[in-house]
Structures are given as C-alpha cells and as structure tokens.
XYZ file of C-alpha atoms in Angstrom:
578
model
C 19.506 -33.678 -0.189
C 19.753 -32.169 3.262
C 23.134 -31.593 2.923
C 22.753 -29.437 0.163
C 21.032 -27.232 2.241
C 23.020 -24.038 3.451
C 24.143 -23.786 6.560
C 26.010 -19.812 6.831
C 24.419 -16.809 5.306
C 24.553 -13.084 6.042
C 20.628 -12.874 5.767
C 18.083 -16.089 5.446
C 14.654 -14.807 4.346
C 11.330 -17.150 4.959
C 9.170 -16.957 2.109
C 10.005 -16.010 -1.468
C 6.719 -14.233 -2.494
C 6.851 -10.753 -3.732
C 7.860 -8.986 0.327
C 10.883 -11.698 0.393
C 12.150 -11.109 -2.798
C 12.086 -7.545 -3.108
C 14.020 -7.700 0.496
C 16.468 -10.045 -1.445
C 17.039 -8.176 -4.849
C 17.296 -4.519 -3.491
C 19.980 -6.169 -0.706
C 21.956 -7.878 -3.561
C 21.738 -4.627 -5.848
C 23.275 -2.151 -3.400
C 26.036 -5.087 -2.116
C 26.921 -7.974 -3.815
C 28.743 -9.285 -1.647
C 26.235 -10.198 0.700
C 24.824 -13.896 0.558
C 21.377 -14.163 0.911
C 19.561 -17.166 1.213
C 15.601 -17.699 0.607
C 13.668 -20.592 1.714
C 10.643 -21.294 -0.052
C 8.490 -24.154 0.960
C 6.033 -24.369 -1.929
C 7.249 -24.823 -5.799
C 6.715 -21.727 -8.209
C 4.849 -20.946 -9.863
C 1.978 -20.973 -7.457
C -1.345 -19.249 -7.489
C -1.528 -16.377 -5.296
C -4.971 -13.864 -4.035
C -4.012 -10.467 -4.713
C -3.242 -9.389 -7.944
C -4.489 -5.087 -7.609
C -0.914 -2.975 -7.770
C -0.899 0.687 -6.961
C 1.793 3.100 -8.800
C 3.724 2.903 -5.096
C 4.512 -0.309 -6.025
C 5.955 -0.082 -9.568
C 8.924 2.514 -8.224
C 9.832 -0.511 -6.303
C 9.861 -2.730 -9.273
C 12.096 -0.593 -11.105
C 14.324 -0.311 -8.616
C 14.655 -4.064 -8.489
C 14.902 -3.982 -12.292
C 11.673 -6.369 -13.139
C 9.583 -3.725 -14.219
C 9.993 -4.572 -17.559
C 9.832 -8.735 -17.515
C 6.375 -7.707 -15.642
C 5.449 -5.086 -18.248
C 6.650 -8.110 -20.634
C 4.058 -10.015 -19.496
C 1.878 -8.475 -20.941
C -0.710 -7.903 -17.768
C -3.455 -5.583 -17.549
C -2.506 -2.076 -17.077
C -4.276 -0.782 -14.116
C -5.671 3.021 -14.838
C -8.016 2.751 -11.284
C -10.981 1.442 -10.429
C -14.982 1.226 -11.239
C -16.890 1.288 -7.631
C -20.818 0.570 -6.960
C -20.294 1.260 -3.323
C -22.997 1.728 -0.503
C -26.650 2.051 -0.550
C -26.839 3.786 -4.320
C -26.582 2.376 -7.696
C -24.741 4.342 -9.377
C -21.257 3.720 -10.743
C -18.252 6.075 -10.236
C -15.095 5.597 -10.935
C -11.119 6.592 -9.865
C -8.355 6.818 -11.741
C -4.248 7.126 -10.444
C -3.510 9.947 -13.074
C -5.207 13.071 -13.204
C -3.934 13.142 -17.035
C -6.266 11.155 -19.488
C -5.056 7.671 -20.546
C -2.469 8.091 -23.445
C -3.008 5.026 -26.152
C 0.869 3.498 -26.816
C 2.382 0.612 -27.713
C 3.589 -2.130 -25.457
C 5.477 -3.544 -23.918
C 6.096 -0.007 -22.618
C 8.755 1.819 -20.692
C 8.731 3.330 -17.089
C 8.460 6.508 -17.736
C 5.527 9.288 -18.748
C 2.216 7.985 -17.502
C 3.152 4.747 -16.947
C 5.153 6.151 -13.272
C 1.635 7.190 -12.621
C -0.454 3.582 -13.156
C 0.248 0.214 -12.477
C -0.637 -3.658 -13.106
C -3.164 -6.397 -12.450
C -1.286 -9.415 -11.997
C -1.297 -13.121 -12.575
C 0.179 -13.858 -8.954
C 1.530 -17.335 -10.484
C 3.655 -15.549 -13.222
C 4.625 -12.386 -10.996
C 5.703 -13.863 -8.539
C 7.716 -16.214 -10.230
C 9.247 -12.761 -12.228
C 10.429 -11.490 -9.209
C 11.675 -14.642 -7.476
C 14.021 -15.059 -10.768
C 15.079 -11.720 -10.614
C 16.290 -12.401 -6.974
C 18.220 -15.189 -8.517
C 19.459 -12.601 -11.295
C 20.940 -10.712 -8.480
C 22.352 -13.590 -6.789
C 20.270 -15.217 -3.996
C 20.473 -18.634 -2.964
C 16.674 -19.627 -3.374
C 15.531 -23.284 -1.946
C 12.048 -23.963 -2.935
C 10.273 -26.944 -1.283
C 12.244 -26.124 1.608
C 10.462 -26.355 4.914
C 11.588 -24.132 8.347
C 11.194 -26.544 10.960
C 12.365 -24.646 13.839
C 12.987 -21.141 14.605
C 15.955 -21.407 17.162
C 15.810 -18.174 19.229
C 17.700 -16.590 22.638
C 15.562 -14.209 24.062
C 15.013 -11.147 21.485
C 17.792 -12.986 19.137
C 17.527 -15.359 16.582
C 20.053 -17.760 16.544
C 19.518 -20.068 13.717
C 16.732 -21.828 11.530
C 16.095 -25.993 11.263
C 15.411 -26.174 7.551
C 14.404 -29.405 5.690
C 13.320 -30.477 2.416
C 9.567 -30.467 1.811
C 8.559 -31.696 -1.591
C 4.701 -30.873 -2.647
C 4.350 -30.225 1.363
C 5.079 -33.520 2.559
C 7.757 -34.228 5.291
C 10.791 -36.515 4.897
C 13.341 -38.392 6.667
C 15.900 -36.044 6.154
C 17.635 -34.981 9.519
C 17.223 -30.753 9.363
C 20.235 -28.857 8.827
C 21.094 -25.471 10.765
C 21.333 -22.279 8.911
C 22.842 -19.515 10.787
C 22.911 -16.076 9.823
C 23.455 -12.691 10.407
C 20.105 -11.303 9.815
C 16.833 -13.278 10.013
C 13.522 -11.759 7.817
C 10.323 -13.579 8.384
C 8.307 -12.821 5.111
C 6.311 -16.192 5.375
C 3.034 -14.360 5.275
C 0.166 -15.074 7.309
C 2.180 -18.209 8.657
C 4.329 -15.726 10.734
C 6.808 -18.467 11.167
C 9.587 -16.224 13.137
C 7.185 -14.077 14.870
C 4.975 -16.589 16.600
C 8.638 -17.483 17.875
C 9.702 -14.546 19.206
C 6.072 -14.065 20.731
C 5.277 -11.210 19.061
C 1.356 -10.516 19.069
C -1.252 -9.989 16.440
C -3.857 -7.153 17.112
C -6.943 -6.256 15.405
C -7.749 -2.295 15.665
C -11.019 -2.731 14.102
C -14.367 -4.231 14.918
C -13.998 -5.419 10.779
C -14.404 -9.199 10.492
C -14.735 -10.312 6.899
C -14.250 -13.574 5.369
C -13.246 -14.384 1.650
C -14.344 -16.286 -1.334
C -12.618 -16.538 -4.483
C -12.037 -18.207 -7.829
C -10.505 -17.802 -11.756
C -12.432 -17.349 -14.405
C -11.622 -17.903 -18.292
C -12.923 -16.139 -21.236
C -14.808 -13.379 -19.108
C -15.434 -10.111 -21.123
C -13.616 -6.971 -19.510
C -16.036 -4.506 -18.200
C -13.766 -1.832 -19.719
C -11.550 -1.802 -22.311
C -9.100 1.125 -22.320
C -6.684 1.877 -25.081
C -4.152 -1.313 -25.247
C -4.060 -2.946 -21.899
C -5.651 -0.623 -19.979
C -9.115 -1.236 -17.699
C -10.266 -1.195 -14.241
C -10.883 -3.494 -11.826
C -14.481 -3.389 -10.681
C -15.478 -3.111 -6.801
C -19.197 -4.067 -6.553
C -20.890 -4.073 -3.564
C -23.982 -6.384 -2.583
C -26.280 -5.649 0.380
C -24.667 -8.535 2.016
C -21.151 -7.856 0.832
C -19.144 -7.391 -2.043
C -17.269 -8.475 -5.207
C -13.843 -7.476 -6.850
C -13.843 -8.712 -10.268
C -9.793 -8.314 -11.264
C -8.507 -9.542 -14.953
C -5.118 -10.514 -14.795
C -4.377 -10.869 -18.070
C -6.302 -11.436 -21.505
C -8.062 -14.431 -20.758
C -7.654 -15.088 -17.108
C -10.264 -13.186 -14.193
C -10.277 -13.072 -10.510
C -13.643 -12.766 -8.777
C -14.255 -12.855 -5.679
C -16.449 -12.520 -2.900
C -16.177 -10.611 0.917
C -18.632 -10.741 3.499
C -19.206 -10.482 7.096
C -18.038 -13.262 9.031
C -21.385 -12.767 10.906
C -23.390 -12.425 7.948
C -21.980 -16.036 6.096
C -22.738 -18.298 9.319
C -26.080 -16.564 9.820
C -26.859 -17.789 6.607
C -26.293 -20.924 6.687
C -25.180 -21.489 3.268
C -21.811 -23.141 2.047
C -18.941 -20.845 0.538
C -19.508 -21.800 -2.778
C -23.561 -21.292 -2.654
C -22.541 -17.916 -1.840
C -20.119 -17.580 -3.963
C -22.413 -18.632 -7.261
C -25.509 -16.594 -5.548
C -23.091 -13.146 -5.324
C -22.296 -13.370 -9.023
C -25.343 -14.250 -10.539
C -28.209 -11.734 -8.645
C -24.820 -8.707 -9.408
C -25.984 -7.301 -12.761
C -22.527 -5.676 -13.843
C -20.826 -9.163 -12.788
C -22.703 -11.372 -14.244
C -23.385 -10.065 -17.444
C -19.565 -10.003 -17.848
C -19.113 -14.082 -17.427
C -21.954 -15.054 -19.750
C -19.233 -16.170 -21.901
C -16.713 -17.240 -19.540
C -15.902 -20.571 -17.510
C -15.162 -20.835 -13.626
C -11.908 -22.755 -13.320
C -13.647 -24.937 -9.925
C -11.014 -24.425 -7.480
C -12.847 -21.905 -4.538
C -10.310 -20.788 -1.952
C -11.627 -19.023 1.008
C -9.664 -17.219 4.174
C -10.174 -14.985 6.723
C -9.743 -11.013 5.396
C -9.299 -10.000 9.099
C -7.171 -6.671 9.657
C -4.665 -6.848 11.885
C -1.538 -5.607 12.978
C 1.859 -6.804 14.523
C 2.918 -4.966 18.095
C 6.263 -4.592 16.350
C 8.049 -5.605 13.492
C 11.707 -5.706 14.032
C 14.152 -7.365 16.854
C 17.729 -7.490 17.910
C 19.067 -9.593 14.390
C 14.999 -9.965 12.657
C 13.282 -7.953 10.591
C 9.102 -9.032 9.355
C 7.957 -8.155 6.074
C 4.872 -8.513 4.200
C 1.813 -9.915 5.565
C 3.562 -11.116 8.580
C 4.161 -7.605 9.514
C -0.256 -7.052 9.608
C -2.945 -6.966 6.734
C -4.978 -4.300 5.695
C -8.688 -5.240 4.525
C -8.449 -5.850 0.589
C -10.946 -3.203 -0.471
C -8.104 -0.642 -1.421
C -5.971 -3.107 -3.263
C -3.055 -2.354 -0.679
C -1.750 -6.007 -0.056
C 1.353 -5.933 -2.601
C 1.911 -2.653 -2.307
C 2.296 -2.752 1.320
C 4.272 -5.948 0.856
C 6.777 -4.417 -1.270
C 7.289 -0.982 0.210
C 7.863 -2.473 3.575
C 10.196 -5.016 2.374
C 12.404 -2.242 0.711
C 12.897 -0.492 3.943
C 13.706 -3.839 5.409
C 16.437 -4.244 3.014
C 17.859 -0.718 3.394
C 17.574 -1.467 6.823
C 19.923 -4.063 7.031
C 22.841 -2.164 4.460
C 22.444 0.684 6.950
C 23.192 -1.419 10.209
C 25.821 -3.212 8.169
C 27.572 0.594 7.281
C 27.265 1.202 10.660
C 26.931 5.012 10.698
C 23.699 5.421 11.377
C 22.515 4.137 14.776
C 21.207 0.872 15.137
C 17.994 1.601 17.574
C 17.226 4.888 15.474
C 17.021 2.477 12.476
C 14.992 -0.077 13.408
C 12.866 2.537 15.394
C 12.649 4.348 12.114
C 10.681 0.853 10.313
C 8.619 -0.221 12.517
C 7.329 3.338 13.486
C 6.545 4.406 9.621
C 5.282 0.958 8.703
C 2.819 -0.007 11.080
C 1.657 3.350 10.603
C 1.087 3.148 7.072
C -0.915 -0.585 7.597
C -2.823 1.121 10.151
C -3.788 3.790 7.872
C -5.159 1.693 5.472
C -6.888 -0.239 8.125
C -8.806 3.265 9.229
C -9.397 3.732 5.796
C -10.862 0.668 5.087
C -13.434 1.068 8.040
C -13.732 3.970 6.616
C -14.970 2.516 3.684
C -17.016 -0.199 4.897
C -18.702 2.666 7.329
C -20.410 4.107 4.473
C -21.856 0.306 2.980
C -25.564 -0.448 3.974
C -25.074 -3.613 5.476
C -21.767 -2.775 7.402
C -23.353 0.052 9.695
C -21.695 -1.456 12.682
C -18.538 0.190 11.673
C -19.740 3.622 11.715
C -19.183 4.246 15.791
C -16.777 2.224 15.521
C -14.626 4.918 13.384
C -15.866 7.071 16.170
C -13.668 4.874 18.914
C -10.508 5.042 17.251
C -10.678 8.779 16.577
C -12.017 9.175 20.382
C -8.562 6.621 21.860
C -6.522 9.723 19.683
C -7.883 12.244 22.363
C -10.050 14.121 20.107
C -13.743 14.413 20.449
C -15.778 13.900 17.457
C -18.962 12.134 16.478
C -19.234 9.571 13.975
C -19.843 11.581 11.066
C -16.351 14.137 11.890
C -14.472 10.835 12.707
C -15.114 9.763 8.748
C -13.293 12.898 7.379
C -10.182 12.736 10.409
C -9.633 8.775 9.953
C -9.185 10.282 6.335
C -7.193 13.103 6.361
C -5.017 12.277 9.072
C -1.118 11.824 9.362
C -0.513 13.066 5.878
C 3.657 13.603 6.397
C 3.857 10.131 7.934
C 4.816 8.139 4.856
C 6.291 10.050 2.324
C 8.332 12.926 3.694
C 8.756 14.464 0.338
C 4.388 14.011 -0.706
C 1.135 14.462 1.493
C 0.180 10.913 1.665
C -2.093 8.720 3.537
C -2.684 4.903 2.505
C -0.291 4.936 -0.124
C -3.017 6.848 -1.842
C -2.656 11.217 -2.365
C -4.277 13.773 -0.400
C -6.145 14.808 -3.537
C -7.437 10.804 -3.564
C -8.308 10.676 -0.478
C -10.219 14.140 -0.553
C -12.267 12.113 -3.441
C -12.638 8.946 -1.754
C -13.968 10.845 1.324
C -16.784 13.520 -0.603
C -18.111 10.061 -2.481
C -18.532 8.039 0.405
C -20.082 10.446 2.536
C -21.906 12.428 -0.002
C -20.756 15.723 0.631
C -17.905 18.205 -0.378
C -15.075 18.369 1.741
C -14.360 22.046 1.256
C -10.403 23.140 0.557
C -9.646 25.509 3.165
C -7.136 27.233 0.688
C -9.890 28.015 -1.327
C -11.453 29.420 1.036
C -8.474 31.520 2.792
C -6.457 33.756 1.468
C -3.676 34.227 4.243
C -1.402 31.391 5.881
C 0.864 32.001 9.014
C 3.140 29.162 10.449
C 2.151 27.853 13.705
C 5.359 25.908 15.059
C 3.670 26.555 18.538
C 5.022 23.764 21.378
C 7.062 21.836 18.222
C 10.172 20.219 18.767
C 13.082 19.798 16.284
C 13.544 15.799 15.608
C 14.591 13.642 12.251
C 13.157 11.211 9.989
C 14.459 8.919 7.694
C 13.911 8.881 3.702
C 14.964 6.401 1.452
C 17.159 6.838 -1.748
C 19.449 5.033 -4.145
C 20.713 1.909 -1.550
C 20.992 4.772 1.689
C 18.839 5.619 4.776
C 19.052 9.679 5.140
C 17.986 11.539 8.688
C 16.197 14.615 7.751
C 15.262 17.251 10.037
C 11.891 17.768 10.622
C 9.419 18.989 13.658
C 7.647 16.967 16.029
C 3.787 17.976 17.679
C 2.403 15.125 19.097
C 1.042 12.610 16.471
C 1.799 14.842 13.537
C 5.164 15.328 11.764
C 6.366 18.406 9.777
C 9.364 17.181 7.484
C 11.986 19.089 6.459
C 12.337 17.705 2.559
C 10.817 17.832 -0.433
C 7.755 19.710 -1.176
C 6.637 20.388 2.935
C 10.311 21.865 2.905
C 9.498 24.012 -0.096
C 6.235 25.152 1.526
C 7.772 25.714 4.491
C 10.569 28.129 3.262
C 7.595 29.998 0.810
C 5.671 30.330 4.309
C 8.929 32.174 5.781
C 8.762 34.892 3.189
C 5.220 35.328 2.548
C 1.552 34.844 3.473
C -0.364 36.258 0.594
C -2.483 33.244 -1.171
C -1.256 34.081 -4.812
C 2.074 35.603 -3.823
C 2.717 31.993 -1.878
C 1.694 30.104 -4.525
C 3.406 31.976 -7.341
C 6.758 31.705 -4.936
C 6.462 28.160 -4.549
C 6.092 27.320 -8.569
C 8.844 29.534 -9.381
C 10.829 27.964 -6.578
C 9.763 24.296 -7.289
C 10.771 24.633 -10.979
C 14.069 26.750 -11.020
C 15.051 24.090 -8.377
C 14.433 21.065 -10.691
C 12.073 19.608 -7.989
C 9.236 19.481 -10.827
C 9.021 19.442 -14.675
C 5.406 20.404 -14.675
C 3.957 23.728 -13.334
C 0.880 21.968 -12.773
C 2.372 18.699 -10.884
C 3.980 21.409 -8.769
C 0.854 23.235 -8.055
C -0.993 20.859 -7.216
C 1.834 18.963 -4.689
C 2.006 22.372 -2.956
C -1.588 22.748 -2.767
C -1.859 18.975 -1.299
C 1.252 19.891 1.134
C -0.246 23.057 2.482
C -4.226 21.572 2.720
C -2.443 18.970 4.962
C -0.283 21.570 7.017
C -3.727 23.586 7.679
C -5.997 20.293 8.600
C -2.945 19.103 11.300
C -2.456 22.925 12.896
C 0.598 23.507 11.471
C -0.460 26.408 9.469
C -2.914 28.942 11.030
C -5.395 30.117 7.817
C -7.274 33.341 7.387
C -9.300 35.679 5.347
C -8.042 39.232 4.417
C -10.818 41.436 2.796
C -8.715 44.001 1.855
C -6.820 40.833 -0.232
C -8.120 38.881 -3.553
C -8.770 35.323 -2.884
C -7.200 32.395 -4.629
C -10.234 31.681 -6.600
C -9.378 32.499 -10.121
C -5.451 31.556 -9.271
C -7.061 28.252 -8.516
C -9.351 27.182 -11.155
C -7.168 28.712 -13.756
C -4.563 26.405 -12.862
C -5.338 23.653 -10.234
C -9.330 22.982 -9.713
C -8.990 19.759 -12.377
C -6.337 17.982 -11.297
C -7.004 18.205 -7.757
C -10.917 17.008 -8.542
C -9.655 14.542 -10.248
C-alpha cells in the first residue's frame, strides 16, 4: 500500500475537512493543471462539532460549486439566531436579512435571499460534500493516511513522511516521501506543520471555556420557519451556556460551554453537567421531551487562540490551525473557509508571479489573523455582558488599553465592537464577518443601551485624511489577487474600492447630509454597484458611520441646514435596526 502513496505534488494539503478542501477545489478551479494532493488520516464521513454557517461562508461554496449538493441535502436553513443572554430572561432574536423570510420551494438556488442566509450542517455529510467535490475538481485525496514527519530546513518545508493509517492504527509500512511545491497545514487543532516550524499559539484573552456536547434524535425545533428555515438557539445558564443546533430534520446538536474554572470547582463529571444544563434550561428541555440522546459525549477545550503567523517561505495554515475564535458567534467554518480561499489564491498568485511574493503572503496573514482576532474581542465581548463571566469585563478594558487608547470598561465594550471596520472586506464595513449594522445590534442588546448613529445626529461630513499615507490592499475576485489603493492611519485602513470608494468620491463633492446621501444612491445605482436603493443606502450609511467612529471623517451640525432625520427614517431607520 505504501507505494501507492504519492510521492511529487505541486501542493500537499494536511487535513481534508472543510479549510483543506476549499484550499483544494478553488486551486483546481482556477488551474487544472496543478496536482494537488490531500492527506486525510481519518475515513469520511466523520462526525464533526460545528455545524452554525454564516452567509460569508455560502459565497465560498458557490464558488467551489457545492452549494447546491449542500442545499441538496436538504439541511436546515439558517435565518439567525434566538439568544437568552446575560442576567435577563428574556428572549431576542437576530436574523442575517433585514428582509422578512420569503416561503419557497427547495432545494433552492443561490440567489435572492438565499445570498443573504445560510445552513446548519450535519458535519458528517458536509464535509464529505465538499471533500467529493475536491475530487470533482481533481485532487488526489488519501484518507486513512497518516503524516508522520514534517521534514523542514529552517523556514522551508522540504517534504512530508506519509503512511497508511487505517481506523488510526499504525502499520508496518515503511513511510514514503511526498515532496511538493507548496505545503498547507489544515490539520486543525493538531497543527501538524506548525508545531514543526515552531510557530507559537497565543491566547489574547483571559477566556477559558471548556466544551460538552452530544446528538440528539427526534428533538422538536424551537422554531419552525417557512420550509427549512429556524434558528439555532443560544441559551445561557448562570454557570454557562447551551447552543442547541438542528442539523437536519431529525438530527440536533446540544451542547454545553462553561468556565474551565467553574467545571473543576464543581466537582462533577462532564456528563453530570451535561444532563444537569439541559434539564434545569426551560426552553431546552422542553424541546427534547420527545427526543433521544445518541450517548456519545465529546468534550474539548473552546480556548481562543491565535497563531503568531500563518504563512512561511513554501507553507501556508488554514483553518483552525491558523487560531480559534470562541464558538458563541458560530464563526468556526466560516473562518475556516474564508481563510482557506485566500490561501488558495495565494498560491495561483505566487505561481503567476506578478505580484510580489512578500506583499502576498504579508497580505494573508495580516487580514486573517485580524479577522480571528476580531471575533475573539467580540466574543469577550460577549461573554463580558453574562452574569457569571464578569471577569472578562476589565479584561476588554486591557486589550483596548495595549491599543493606546484610554477607556474604561464600559467604552472598551462599544470600541472592541466597532473597531477596524475596512479590515476585512474592502468593498463592506465589516467586523467579525458580521455587518456594521449587526454589530451596532449586538452591542445596544448586550449592554442595554442605544448606541446613537452619529449621522443621525450630524448633518455635515468633511474628510479628515490628516497624517494618512497612500498604501494598497489586496481584494479577491474570480481566481486573482488585486492591489487596490487605499490610505493608511495607524491601525485603521481607508480602501479605495467599493462602497468606502463611493463615499469617498461623494465626500469630494459635497458635505450636505441629504445632498451626500442623494449623490451616493444616484451614483451607486447608475454605476451598477447596487440593484436596490435601499441595499445602497444602507451600505453607505454603514461605510460612512465607520469612517466617522475611526476619524476619518470629521462630523458636524449646521443649524442653518435640515438634518437627515426624515431622509433617514423614510428610507433607512428599518433596515439598519434590523
């Protein structure tokens, strides 16, 4: 058998969960040519924790061409989420579209609503969609395949000792040596090339949770929405709290998170916990009067952490070898998948050699360690506002304090929120995968108070490009990395593209509140950018609230000028509520 095993490649990927394939099909869809290998060491399907999508994630899926075979599969479609959160009772809930839920037929087509929503999976079954759609586009997959040894030459990989590994076991088979061009480690949590290459873990959070989990059959769904649709329910305990995630008609996850403190001060056993969690939650266990635990508790460690980089001289990490983000916001796959794109547009780039190499690899590991760390903040942001996680509060005050700015704990809530908008998307104000209308939510329910919209408020907005320097960024589109221009102060970033650009160039002409914002419609849908006055209104709105918050827009009040009021709640005050 070991000679079977491949011993050239152009790029050998470790791990062929959801970050590993989508590195693999998006490589083989812009070049063909390429061979790309993936060693698996378990045998799909598999059970996986993690089955929450966001809408980032389905653009991805499309562009690998699964979306449908995972619409196909008929899995929950994911309109948001239900929340008891903190010290009240009461239930509230979020949803990804600011449009109500449209009842159609499925399987359905990406397109519509359906762009704005995504899935609850099965991890067995998804996975096992993607990893046969890598094979659609021609990867080399080896399942049971164990990586031995990472052979490595200071920052350069130099080959892998593979071997077969059936159900985990070891065997006498001498390990062949796979050389390749390109190395990505997406073997999770395992880390398998990074612990080589010595690169360390880091935790920027005082967060220490562990995990409890189990399947469920025949649970009721706490809401049923049109065909397919519901929410995932996030319940929180004065000790902790549960997701409860159907992932498809008869199947549940449910599980438990707590503080690592918390579980060995009491004393109990995971599953003791586990039972006690789900039968003293009202909303939970009223839902599985019906249904039957499946008996197979898993437990890990939801630690946040973060690599101290994530590519090399020939190696790329994806996934959850790249850092994990606490699971409260449902960011794992997401993260997994957006990542592993640029890692696979990464490598065409370097192989086109046009771009330069440095700037490229810079270019990943700067925006995607950013975007883990954001959810990271957010997620201490979250826990910050639980009862029995008050620990975190001054803790949200450090991090804001080590970014030079001096706030108490209550002002570091709303900056580890708004913060950094332009560093993910250049073309959408975006923090956490989630949008700056979300996060505005998120942050007025957690803390209890309205964060107020200071283009509501103002009525006149002035550029401030004051000690900014000229720089680029990279956006990704169709197979090709693109440098944009944009503007540099400090932490903050002020693309040149999309709907800052549009902004930006409405900002050059005028200042007036409904003059601006009249420009910028008639701009954004002359130019094709939007389809929707009211998707365009309330992007520009998003893009200029962020511009204000990070300085680069200086906002003031003009008596002798009307005020946006009436402009605004004629046109934009529900969707950006929403």
């Amino acid at each position: 058998m070991g000679s079977n095993l491949p011993t050239q490649c152009d790029v050998a990927i470790i791990g062929g969960g959801p970050a590993g394939t989508t590195v693999a099909s998006l490589l083989l869809k812009y070049n063909p040519r390429l061979k790309v290998v993936i060693l698996e060491r378990e045998k799909f399907p598999r059970d996986h924790v993690g089955e929450s999508l966001l809408p980032a994630v389905c653009t991805v899926l499309d562009e690998m061409r699964v979306w449908d075979k995972v619409e196909a599969a008929n899995f929950p479609i994911k309109i948001g989420a239900t929340y008891r959160w903190g010290n009240t009772q009461n239930l509230w809930s979020f949803d990804f579209s600011h449009e109500p839920f449209q009842d159609e037929m499925r399987p359905g087509k990406f397109n519509g609503q359906r762009k704005d929503l995504a899935f609850q999976v099965d991890r067995s079954q998804y996975d096992t969609i993607l990893l046969d759609g890598a094979r659609e586009w021609g990867a080399e997959v080896y399942e049971e395949v164990k990586v031995q040894e990472v052979l490595a030459g200071g920052d350069r990989i130099l080959g892998l000792r593979i071997k077969p590994s059936p159900k985990g076991q070891d065997t006498d088979v001498e390990p062949t040596l796979l050389e390749a061009r390109y190395y990505v480690d997406a073997s999770g949590t395992s880390g398998i090339l990074r612990r080589q290459v010595e690169v360390e873990l880091h935790s920027p959070t005082s967060l220490r949770n562990v995990a409890f989990w189990d399947y469920w059959q025949n649970t009721e769904w706490a809401e049923n929405i049109g065909i397919g649709g519901t929410r995932i329910q996030i319940m929180s305990l004065s000790w902790g709290w549960l997701w409860f995630i159907p992932v498809s008609k008869m199947r549940t996850s449910i599980g438990l998170v707590m503080p690592a403190q918390t579980y060995k001060e009491t004393g109990k056993r995971p599953q003791e916990l586990y039972e006690e969690a789900i039968r003293t939650e009202p909303r939970i266990s009223k839902l599985v009067e019906n249904g039957t635990v499946e008996g197979n508790l898993q437990t890990t460690n939801d630690w946040s952490c973060l690599a101290d980089r994530i590519a090399g001289e020939n190696w790329f990490l994806a996934g959850d070898t790249c850092g994990f983000a606490d699971p409260i916001l449902s960011a794992g796959l997401t993260l997994a998948q957006t990542g592993a794109k640029r890692v696979a547009y990464s490598i065409l780039e370097l192989d086109r050699k046009v771009l330069d190499p440095q700037w490229i690899k810079n270019e990943y590991n700067d925006s995607h360690r950013k975007q883990i760390q954001h959810h990271i903040r957010f997620a201490d942001f979250w826990y910050a506002s639980n009862g029995c996680f008050t620990d975190l509060k001054e803790n949200c005050a450090d991090i804001a304090r080590d970014a030079g700015l001096d706030l108490n704990a209550e002002q570091a809530f709303r900056w580890l929120s708004t913060g950094g908008f332009a560093t993910e998307d250049a073309r959408y104000a975006r923090a956490g995968t989630y949008r700056f209308a979300a996060v505005v939510d998120f942050t007025e329910r957690l803390t209890g108070s309205k964060v107020p919209w200071q283009i509501v408020e103002k009525n006149q907005f002035k550029m401030n490009m004051v000690g900014a320097t000229k720089s680029t960024m990279s956006i990704l589109a169709e197979g090709r990395i693109k440098s944009v221009d944009c503007y540099r102060r400090g932490p903050n970033v002020l693309p040149m593209f999309g709907v800052y650009r549009l902004v930006y160039a409405a900002l050059q002409r005028e200042s007036d509140a409904v003059k601006l914002m009249e420009l910028i419609i008639n701009t954004g849908m002359s130019g094709g950018m939007f389809t929707s006055k009211h998707e365009c209104l309330v992007s520009s709105c998003e893009v200029l609230e962020s511009l204000i918050l990070e300085k680069w827009v200086t906002a003031k009040v003009d008596k002798k000028r009307p005020p946006m009021t009436q402009f605004w709640s004629q046109m934009a005050s529900t969707a950006i509520q929403s």
